[in-house]
XYZ file of C-alpha atoms in Angstrom:
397
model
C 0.000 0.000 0.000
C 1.356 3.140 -0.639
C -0.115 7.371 -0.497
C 0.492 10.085 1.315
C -0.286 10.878 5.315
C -0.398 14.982 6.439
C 2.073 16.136 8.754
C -0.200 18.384 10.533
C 2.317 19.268 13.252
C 5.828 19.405 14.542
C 7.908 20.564 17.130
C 11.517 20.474 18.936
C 13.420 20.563 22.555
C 16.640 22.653 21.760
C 19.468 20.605 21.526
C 22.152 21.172 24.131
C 23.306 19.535 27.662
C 20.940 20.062 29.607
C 20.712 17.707 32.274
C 17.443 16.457 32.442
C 15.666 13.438 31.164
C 14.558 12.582 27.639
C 10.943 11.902 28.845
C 10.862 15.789 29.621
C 12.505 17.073 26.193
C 10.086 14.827 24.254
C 7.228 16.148 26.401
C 8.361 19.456 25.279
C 8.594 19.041 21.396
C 5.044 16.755 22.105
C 3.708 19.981 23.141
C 4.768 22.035 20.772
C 4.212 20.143 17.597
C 0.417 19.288 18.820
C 0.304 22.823 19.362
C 1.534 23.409 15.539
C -1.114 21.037 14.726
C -4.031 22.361 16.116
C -4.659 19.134 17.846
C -5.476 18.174 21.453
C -3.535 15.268 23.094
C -6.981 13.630 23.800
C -7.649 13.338 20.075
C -4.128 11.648 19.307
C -5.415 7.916 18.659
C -1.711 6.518 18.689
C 1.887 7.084 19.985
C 4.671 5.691 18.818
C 8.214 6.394 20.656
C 11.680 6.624 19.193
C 12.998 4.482 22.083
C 17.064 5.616 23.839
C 19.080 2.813 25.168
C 20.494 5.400 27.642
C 17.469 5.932 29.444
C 16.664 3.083 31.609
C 13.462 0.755 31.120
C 11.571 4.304 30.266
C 14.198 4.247 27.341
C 13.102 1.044 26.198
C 9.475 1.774 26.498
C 9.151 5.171 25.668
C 6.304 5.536 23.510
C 4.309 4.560 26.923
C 6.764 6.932 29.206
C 5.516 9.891 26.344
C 2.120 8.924 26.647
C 2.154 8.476 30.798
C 3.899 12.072 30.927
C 1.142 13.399 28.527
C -1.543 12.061 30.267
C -2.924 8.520 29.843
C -5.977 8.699 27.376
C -6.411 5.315 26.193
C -4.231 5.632 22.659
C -2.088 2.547 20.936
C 1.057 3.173 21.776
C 4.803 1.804 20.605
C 8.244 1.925 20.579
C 10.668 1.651 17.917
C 14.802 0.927 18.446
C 16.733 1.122 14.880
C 19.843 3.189 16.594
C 20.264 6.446 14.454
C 17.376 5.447 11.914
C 15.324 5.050 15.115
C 13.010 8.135 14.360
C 12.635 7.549 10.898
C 11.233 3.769 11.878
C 8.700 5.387 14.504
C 7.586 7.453 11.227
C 7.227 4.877 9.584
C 5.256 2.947 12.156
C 2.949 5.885 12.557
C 2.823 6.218 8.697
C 1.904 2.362 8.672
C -0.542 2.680 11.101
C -2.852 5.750 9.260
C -2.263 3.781 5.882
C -3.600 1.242 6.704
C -6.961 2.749 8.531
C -5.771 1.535 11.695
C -5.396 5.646 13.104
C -6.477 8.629 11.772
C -4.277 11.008 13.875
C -0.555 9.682 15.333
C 2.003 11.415 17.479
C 5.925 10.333 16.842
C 8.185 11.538 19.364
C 11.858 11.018 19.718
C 14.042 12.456 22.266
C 17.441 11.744 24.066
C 19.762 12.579 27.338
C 23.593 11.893 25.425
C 26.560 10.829 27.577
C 29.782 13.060 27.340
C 32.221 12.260 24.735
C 31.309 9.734 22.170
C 28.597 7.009 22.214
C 29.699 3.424 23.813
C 27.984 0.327 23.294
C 24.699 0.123 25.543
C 24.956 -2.201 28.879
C 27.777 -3.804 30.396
C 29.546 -7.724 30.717
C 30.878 -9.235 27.770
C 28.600 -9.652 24.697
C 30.690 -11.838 22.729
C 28.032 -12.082 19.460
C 27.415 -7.784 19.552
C 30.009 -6.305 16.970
C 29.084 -3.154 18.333
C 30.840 -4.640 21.721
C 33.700 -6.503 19.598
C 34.299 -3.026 17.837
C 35.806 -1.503 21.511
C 36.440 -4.447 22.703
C 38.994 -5.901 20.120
C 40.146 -3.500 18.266
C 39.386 -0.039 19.748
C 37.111 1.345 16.803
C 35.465 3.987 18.463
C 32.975 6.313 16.247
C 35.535 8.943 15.662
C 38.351 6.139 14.724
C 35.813 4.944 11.793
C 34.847 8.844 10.673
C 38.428 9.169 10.262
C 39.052 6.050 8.163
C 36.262 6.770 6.195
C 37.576 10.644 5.354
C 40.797 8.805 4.676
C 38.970 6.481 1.861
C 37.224 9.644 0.255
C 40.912 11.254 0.306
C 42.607 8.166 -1.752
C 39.817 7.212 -3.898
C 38.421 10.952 -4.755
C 41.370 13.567 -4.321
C 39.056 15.182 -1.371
C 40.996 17.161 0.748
C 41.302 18.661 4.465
C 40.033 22.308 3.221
C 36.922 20.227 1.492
C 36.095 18.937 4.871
C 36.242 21.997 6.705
C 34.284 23.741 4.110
C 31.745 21.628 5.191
C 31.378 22.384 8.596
C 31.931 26.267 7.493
C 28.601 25.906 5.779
C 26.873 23.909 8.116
C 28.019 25.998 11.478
C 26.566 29.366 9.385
C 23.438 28.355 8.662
C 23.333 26.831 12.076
C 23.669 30.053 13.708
C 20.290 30.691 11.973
C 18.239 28.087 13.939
C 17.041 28.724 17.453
C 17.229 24.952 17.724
C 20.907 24.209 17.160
C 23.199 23.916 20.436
C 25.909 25.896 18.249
C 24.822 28.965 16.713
C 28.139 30.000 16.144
C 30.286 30.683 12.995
C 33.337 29.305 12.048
C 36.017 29.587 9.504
C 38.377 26.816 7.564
C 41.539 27.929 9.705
C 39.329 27.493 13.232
C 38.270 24.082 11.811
C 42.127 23.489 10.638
C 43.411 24.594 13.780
C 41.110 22.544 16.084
C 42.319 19.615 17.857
C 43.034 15.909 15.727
C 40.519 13.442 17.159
C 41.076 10.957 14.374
C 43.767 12.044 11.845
C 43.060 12.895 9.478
C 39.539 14.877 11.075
C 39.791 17.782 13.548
C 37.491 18.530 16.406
C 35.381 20.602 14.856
C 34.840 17.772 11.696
C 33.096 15.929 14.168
C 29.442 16.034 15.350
C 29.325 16.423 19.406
C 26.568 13.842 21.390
C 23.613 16.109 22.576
C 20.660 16.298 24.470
C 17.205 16.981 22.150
C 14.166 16.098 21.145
C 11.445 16.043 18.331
C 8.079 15.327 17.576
C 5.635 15.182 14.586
C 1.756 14.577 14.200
C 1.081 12.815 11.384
C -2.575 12.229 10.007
C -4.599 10.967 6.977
C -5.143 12.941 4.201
C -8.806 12.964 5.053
C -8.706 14.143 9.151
C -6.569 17.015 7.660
C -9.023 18.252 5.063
C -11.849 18.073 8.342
C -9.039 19.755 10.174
C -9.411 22.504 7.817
C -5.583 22.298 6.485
C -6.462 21.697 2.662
C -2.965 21.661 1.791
C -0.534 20.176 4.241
C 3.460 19.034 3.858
C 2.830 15.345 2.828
C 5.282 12.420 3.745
C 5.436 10.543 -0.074
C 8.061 7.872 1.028
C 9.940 5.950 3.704
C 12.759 3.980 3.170
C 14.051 1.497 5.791
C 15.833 -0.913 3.407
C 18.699 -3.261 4.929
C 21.805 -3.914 3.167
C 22.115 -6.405 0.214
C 24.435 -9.830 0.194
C 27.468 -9.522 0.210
C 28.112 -5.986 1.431
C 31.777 -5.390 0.716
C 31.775 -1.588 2.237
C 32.855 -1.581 5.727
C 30.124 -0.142 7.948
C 30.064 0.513 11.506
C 29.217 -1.703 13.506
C 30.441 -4.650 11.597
C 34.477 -4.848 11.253
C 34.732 -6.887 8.550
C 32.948 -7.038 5.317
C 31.882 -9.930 3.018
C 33.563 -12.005 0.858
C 33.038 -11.207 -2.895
C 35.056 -14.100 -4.566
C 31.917 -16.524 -5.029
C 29.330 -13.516 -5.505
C 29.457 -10.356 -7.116
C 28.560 -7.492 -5.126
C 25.321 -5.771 -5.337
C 25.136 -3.189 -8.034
C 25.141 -0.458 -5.170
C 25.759 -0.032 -2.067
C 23.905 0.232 1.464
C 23.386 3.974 1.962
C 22.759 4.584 -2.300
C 19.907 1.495 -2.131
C 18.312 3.601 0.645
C 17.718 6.968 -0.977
C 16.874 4.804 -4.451
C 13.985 2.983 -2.350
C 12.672 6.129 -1.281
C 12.791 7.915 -4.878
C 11.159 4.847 -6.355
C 8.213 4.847 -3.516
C 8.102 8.928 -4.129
C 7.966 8.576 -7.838
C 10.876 11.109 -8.308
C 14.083 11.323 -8.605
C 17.374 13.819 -7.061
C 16.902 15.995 -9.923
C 12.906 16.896 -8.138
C 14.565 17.804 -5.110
C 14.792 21.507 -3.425
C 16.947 20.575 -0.802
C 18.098 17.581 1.637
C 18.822 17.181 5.412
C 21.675 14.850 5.837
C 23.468 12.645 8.877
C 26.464 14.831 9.148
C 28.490 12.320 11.546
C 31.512 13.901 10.109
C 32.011 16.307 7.614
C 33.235 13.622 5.213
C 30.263 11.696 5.231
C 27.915 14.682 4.483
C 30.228 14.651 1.239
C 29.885 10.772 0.688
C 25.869 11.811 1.152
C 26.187 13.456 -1.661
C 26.858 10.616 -4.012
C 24.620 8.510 -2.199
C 21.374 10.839 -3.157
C 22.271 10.937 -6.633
C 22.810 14.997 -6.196
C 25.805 14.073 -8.372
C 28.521 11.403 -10.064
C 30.794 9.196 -7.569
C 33.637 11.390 -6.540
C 32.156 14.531 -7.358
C 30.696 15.598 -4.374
C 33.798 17.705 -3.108
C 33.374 19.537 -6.774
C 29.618 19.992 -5.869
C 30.792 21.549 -2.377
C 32.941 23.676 -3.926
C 30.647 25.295 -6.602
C 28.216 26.476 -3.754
C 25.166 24.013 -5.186
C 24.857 22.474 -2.048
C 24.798 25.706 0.526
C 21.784 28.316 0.710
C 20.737 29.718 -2.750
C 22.680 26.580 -4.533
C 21.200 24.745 -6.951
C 20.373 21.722 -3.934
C 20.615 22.923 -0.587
C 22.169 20.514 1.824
C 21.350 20.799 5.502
C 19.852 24.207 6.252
C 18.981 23.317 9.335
C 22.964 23.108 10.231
C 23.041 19.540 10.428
C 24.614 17.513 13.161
C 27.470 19.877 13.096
C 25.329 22.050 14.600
C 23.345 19.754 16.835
C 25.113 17.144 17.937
C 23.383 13.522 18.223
C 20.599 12.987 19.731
C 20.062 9.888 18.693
C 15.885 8.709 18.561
C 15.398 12.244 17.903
C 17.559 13.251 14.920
C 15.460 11.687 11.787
C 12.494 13.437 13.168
C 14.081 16.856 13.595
C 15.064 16.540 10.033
C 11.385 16.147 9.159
C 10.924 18.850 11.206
C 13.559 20.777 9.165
C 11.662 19.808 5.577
C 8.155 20.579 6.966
C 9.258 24.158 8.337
C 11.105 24.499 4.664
C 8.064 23.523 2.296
C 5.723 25.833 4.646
C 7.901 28.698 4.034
C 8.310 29.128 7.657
C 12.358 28.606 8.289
C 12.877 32.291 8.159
C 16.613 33.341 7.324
C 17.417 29.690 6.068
C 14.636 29.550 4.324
C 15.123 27.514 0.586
C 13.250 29.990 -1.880
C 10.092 27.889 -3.369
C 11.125 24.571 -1.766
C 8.583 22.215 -3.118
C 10.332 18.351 -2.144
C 12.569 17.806 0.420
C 14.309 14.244 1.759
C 16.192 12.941 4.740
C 18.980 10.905 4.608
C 20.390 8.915 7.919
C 21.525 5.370 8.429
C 20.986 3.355 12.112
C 23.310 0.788 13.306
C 23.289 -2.786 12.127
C 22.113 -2.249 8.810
C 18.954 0.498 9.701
C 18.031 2.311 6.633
C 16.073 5.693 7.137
C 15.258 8.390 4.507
C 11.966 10.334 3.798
C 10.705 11.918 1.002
C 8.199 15.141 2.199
C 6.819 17.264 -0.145
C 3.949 19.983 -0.344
């Protein structure tokens, strides 16, 4: 089954550290994006929860822990763990849910209290058949250590370079400092990027998204309780893509350290992260070349550029060139995270794919003020969870 639902609503926490739970940030950007909506909490006939590992059984339940904090009222309610795809998965869920008649109005909330420094594998003891736990464990791959080896990969097989990367986070940190959202609103320039500290050579500090505290929400409703609602002509979520890698998968992805075997098998045609956008454009009946502008998970600043390629917004190894011609900043030809991107906001992680929602819904209303992306008709997400998570979403208006 396949058509559109309405996002009628949406709404944010401000990323930061804040030192509070996630069940109050989510609370917060519940609020505010059933206050965007028009819609009372008692007229919500599902919930469905972005769930955080880091946030005790709450975290693992935490569509109910939204709804308790609301105000029990009798809705459905889940929860949804994909790691970093985790909020596009609860949109899909709620998506699922109006499709198929079983709600007419759903509220998706994703929110998250980050530990300092960067992310661990959840729990303790020894998990012998986790790769995320053999990662540390055996060979000391944290996040970072992979970012870096993946910049390195883009620097021998492209010709990308250090002053690409930090032109990256020189676009992203200035349109940051135009959302009221981002935990950095701050501007920066290549030789504050170059002259930041080396985390994992060849990436500086400042290539490197922090972990945050945040939150996000969307209402999402059928087509038909949004024309009754008196919104005739809402943002519209066309596609979701939650694909899972193909066999064998010969790119090295976190958390897996090893890849597969291609000597019995050829590989697939593409790979991972490119078969996720395509499943999305195929759903949407579109294609890059439809698209006003694209939110994108900005781990480092040399995977927004491998983004690039993977969306089709232009030719394998050409997305430094792309970067460099100004298409991809504010008035380019494809706009690449206005919002300022995780270089702005940091990870939080159930919460992220919905705040980009957020980002395209505010952006085809004409309502992002200075960042706004003149005429911005189709938008998409990009983002990728753990263990072979897909997540992308087409909106349009």
């Amino acid at each position: 089954m396949s058509g559109d639902v309405a996002v009628l609503g949406v709404g944010m926490h401000p990323w930061g550290k804040w030192g509070r739970g996630f069940v109050e940030y989510g609370v917060m950007a519940a609020r505010a994006a059933l206050a965007d909506a028009g819609v009372d909490w008692r007229d919500v006939d599902s919930i469905v929860g972005a769930d955080t590992v880091r946030g005790g059984y709450p975290g693992y339940v935490s569509g109910a822990a939204f709804a308790k904090a609301l105000g029990w009222q009798g809705a459905r309610v889940a929860s949804v763990y994909a790691a970093c795809a985790s909020g596009a998965h609860a949109l899909n869920t709620g998506r699922a849910q109006i499709l198929s008649g079983l709600a007419d109005v759903v509220l998706v909330v994703g929110a998250d209290a980050a530990p300092k420094g960067f992310f661990r594998p959840a729990g303790g003891g020894d998990r012998q058949d986790d790769p995320d736990w053999l990662r540390f464990r055996v060979l000391g791959a944290t996040n970072p250590t992979y970012f870096g080896l993946y910049a390195r990969r883009r620097m021998a097989v492209h010709g990308d370079t250090l002053e690409d990367f930090a032109q990256v986070k020189v676009k992203n940190a200035a349109l940051g400092a135009l959302n009221p959202n981002a935990r950095y609103r701050k501007r920066v320039t290549a030789e504050e990027v170059a002259g930041s500290a080396v985390v994992a050579d060849p990436l500086r500090l400042l290539d490197i998204c922090a972990t945050s505290d945040g939150g996000a929400a969307a209402v999402l409703s059928s087509m038909g309780f949004a024309r009754r609602h008196g919104v005739a002509d809402p943002v519209r979520i066309r596609a979701v893509s939650t694909v899972t890698p193909r066999y064998p998968n010969t790119v090295l992805d976190l958390p897996d350290i090893a890849t597969d075997s291609a000597a019995s098998m050829e590989p697939a045609a593409e790979t991972f992260r490119t078969s996720i956008a395509r499943a999305a454009y195929e759903e949407a009946g579109i294609g890059p070349e439809d698209l006003s502008l694209a939110e994108v998970y900005d781990l480092s600043t040399a995977l927004e550029l491998q983004w690039y390629e993977d969306l089709g917004l232009c030719a394998e190894g050409e997305a430094a060139k792309l970067l460099r011609e100004g298409a991809t900043t504010l008035g380019g030809r494809i706009p690449v995270n206005v919002s300022g991107g995780l270089a702005s906001f940091g990870e939080a992680v159930p919460a992220q794919a919905i705040a980009q929602v957020c980002e395209l819904t505010w952006q085809l209303r004409g309502a992002a003020g200075e960042r706004q992306v003149v005429g911005a008709r189709v938008g998409i997400s990009a983002n990728q969870g753990l263990f072979g998570h897909g997540s992308s979403v087409i909106a349009v208006r």
